[in-house]
Tab-separated table of C-alpha atoms in Angstrom:
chain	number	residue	atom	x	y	z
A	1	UNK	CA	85.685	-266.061	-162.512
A	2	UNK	CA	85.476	-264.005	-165.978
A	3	UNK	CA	86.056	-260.353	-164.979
A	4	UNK	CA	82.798	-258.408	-166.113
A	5	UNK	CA	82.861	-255.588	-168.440
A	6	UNK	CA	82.760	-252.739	-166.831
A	7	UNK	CA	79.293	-250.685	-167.364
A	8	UNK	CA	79.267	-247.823	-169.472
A	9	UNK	CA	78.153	-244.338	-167.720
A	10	UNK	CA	75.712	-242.810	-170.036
A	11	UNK	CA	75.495	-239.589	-168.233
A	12	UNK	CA	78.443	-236.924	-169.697
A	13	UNK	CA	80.648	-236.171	-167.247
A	14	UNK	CA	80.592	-232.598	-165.776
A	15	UNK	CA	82.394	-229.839	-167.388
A	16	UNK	CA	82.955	-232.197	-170.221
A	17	UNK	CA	81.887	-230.154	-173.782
A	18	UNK	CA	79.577	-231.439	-175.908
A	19	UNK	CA	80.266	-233.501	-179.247
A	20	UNK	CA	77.648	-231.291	-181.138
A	21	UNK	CA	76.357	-227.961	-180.835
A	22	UNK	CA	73.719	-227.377	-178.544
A	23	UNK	CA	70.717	-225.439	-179.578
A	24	UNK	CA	71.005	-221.896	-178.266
A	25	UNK	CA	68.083	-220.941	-175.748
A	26	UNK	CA	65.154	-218.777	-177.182
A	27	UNK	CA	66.492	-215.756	-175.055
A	28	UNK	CA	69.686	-215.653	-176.616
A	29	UNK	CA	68.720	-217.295	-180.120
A	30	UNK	CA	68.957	-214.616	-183.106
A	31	UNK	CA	66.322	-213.604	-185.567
A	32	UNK	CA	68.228	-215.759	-188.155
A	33	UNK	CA	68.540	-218.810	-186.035
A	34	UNK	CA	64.537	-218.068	-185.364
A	35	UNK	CA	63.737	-218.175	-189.099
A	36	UNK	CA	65.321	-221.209	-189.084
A	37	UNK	CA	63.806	-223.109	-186.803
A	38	UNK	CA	60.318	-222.551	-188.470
A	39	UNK	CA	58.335	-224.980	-190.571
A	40	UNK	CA	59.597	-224.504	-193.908
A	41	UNK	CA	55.485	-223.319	-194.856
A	42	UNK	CA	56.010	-220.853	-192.758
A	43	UNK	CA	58.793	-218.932	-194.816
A	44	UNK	CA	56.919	-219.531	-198.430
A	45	UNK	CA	54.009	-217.022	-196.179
A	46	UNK	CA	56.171	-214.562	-194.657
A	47	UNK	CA	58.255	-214.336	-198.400
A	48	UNK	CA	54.973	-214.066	-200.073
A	49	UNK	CA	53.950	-211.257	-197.595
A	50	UNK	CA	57.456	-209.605	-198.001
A	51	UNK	CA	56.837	-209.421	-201.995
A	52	UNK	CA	53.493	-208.396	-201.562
A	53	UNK	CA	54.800	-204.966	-199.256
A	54	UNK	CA	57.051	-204.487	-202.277
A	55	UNK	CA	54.898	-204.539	-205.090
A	56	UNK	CA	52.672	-202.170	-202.839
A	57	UNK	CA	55.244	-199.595	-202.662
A	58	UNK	CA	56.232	-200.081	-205.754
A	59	UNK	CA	52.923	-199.040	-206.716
A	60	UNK	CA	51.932	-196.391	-205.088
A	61	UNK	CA	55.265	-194.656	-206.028
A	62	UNK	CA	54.340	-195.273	-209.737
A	63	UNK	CA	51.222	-193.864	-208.712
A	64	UNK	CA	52.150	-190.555	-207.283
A	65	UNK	CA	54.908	-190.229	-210.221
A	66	UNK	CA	52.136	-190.369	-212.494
A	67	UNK	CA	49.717	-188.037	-210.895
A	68	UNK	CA	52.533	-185.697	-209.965
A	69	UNK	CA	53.238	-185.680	-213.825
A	70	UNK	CA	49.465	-184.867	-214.962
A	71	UNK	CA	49.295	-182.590	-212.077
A	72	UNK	CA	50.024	-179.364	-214.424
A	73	UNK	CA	48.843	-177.218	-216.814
A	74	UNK	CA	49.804	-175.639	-220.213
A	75	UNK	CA	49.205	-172.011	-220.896
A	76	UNK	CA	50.246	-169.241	-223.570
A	77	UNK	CA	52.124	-166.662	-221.604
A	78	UNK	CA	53.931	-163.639	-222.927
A	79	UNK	CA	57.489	-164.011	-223.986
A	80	UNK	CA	58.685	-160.946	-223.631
A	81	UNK	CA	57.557	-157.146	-222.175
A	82	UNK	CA	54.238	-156.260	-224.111
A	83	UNK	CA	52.569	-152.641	-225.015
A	84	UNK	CA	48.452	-152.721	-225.277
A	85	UNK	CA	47.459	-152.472	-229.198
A	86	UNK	CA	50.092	-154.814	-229.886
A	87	UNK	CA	49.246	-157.713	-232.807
A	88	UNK	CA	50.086	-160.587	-230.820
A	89	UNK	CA	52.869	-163.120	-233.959
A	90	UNK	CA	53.970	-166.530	-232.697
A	91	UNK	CA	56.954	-164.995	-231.363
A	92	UNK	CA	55.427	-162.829	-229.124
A	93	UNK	CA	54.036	-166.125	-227.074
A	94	UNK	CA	55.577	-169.365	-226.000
A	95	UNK	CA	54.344	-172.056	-223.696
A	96	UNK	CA	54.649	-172.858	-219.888
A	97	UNK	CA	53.379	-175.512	-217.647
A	98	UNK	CA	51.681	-174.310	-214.673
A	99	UNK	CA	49.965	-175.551	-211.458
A	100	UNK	CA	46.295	-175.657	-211.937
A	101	UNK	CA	45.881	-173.349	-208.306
A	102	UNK	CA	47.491	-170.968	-210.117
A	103	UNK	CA	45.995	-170.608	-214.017
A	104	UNK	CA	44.174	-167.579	-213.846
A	105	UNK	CA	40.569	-167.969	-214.928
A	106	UNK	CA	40.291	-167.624	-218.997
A	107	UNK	CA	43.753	-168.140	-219.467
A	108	UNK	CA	44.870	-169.452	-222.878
A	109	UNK	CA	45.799	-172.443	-223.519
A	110	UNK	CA	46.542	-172.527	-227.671
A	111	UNK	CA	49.020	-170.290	-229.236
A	112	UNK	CA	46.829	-170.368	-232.148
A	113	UNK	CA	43.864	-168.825	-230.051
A	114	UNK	CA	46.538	-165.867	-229.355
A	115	UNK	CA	47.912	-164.996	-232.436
A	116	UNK	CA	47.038	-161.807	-234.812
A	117	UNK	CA	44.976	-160.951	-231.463
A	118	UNK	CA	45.472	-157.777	-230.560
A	119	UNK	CA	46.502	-157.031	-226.718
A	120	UNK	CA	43.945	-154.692	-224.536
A	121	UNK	CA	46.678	-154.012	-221.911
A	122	UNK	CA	50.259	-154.499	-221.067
A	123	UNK	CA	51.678	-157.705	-220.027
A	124	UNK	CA	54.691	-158.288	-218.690
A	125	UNK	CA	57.007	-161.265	-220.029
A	126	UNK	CA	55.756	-165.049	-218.258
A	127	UNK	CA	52.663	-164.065	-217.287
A	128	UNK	CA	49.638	-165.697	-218.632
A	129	UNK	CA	47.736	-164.515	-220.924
A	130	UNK	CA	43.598	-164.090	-220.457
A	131	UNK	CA	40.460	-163.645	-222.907
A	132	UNK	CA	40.320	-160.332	-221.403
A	133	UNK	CA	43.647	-159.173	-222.178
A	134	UNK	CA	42.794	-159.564	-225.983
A	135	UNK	CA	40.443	-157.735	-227.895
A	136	UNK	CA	37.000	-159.649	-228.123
A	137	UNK	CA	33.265	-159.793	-227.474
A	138	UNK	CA	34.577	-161.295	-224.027
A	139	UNK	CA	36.501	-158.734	-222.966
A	140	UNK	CA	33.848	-156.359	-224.190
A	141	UNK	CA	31.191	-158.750	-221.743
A	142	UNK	CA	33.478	-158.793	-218.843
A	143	UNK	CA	34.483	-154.859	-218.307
A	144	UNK	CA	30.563	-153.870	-219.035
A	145	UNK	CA	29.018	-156.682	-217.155
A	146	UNK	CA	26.886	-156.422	-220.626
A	147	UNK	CA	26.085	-160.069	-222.528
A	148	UNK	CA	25.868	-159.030	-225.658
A	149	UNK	CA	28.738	-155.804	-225.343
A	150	UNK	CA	30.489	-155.109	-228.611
A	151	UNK	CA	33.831	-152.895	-229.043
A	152	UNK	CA	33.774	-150.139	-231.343
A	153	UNK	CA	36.674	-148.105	-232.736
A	154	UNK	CA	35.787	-144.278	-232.613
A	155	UNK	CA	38.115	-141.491	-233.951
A	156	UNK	CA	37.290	-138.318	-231.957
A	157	UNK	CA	37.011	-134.794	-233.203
A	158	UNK	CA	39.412	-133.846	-230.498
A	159	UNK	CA	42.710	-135.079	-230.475
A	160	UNK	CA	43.064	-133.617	-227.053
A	161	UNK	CA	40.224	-135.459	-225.565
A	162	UNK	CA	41.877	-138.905	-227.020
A	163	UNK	CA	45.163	-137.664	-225.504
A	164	UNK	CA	43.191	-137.834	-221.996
A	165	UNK	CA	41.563	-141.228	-222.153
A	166	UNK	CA	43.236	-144.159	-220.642
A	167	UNK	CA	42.199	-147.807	-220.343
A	168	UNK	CA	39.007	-148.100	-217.938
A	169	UNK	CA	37.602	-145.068	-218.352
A	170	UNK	CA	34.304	-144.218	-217.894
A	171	UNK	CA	32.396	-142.289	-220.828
A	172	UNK	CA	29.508	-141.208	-222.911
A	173	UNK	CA	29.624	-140.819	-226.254
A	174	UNK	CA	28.069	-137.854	-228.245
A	175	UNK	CA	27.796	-136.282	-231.594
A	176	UNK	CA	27.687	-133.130	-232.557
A	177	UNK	CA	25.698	-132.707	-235.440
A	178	UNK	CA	23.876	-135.463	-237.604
A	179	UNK	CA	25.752	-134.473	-241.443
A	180	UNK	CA	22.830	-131.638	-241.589
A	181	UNK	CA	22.225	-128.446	-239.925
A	182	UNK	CA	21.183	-129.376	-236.627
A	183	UNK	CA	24.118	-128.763	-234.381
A	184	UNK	CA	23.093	-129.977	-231.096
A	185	UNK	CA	25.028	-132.450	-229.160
A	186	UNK	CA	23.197	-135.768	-229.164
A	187	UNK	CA	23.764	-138.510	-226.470
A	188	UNK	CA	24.749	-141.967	-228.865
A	189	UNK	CA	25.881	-144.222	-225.870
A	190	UNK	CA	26.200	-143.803	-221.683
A	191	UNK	CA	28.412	-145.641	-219.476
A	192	UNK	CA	30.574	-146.804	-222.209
A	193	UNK	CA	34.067	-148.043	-221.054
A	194	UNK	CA	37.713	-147.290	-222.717
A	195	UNK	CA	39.348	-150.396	-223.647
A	196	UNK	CA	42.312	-149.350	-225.685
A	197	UNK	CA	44.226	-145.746	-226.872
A	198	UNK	CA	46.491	-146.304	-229.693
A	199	UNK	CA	49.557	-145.743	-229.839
A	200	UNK	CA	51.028	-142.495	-231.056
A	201	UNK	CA	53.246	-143.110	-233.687
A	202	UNK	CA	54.652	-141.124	-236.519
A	203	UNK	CA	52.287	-143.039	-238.971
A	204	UNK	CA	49.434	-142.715	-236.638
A	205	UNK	CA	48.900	-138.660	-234.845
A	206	UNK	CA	46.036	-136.591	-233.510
A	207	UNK	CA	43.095	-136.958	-235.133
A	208	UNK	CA	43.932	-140.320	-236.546
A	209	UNK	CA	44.645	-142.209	-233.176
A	210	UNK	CA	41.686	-144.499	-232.600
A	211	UNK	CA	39.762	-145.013	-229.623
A	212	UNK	CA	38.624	-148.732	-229.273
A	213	UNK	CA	35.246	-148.314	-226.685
A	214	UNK	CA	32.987	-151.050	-225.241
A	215	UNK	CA	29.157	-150.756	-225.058
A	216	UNK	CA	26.171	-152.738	-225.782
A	217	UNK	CA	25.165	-153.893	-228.801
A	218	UNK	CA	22.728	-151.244	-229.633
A	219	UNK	CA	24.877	-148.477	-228.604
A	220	UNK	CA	27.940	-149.783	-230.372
A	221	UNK	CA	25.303	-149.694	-233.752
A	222	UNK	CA	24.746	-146.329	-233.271
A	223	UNK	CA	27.902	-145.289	-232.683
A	224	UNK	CA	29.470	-146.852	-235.622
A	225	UNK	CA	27.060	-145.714	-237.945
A	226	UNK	CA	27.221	-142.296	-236.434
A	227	UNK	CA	30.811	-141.909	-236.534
A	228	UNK	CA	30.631	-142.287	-240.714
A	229	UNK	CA	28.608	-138.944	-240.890
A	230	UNK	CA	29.694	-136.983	-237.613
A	231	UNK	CA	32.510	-136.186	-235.382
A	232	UNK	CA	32.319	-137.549	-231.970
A	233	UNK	CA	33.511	-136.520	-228.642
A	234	UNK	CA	33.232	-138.317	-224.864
A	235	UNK	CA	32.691	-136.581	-221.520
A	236	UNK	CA	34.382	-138.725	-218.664
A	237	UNK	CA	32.639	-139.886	-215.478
């Protein structure tokens, strides 16, 4: 009788390892293994969505570079120590970039707007210069709340008076005597305001010191035509 083969046991015996690797569980499986095990679709979505984040960021940093870079402005501020009367040159001025919170209102912005101005008050070196730190029909608007305020330069008869006056002042101007006999005092302009004493120099003493004076337009047309013919005096507020 022809001995039979014996029968093959498909089942693996116990404890017996595996020929392959086994699969690991889902609990213990890493993210890499995960990634793997996905439809290959799957990772042309999550790479697209992973490039898309990028060029986000990416753009929004370009984005805030850029704003942070036109996030400034450019003034004319003093480059060194200045005295008022002063005839602003090229070198007195240079340029700085500023914060827009913190440009003073009228500040200049054009080195050319500043130069051969002369300077109403002193300024100390970086700080900004304004339309009413130079000598103009704005300055003359904004310190007599007048539209159409001029400035006019008066010598006085008094070089003591002009010794007194400082920048801000509060005057009237008067004449004595009209260039004939009549020697009363006559009122020319009221509530005018001092805008700039200058300097006393060797070349420039007493009587010859000029007195620059803001007023309105009418005033500051008698005044100059009155200072050709008569001497002039102020009383102060």
């Amino acid at each position: 009788m022809t001995d039979m083969p014996p029968s093959r046991d498909r089942r693996r015996p116990s404890g017996r390892p595996p020929s392959k690797l086994a699969a690991p569980s889902r609990l213990d499986a890493t993210l890499l293994d995960r990634l793997s095990a996905r439809p290959a679709w799957m990772h042309t979505v999550l790479l697209r969505r992973i490039a898309a984040g990028v060029l986000a960021v990416c753009a929004v940093a370009l984005f805030a570079r850029d704003a942070a870079a036109d996030d400034h402005v450019v003034v004319v501020v003093a480059a060194r120590d200045l005295t008022p009367g002063v005839q602003l040159t090229v070198g007195d001025v240079e340029l700085r970039e500023y914060a827009p919170s913190s440009v003073p209102d009228g500040a200049i912005t054009d080195v050319d707007d500043a130069s051969a101005r002369t300077l109403a008050g002193p300024i100390r070196a970086g700080e900004p210069l304004t339309d009413v730190r130079l000598l103009s029909s704005r300055l003359a608007e904004a310190i007599t709340d007048t539209a159409d305020a001029r400035v006019v330069p008066v010598r006085l008869g008094d070089p003591g008076v002009t010794e007194l006056l400082r920048s801000g002042d509060v005057v009237d101007v008067l004449t004595v005597g009209n260039g004939d006999d009549d020697k009363s005092p006559r009122i020319l302009a009221t509530e005018a305001v001092v805008v700039l004493v200058s300097a006393d120099t060797a070349q420039q003493r007493g009587s010859d010191r000029v007195v620059l004076i803001a007023m309105s337009a009418n005033d500051a047309t008698t005044v100059a035509g009155a200072s050709l013919t008569s001497s002039l005096t102020v009383t102060l507020r």
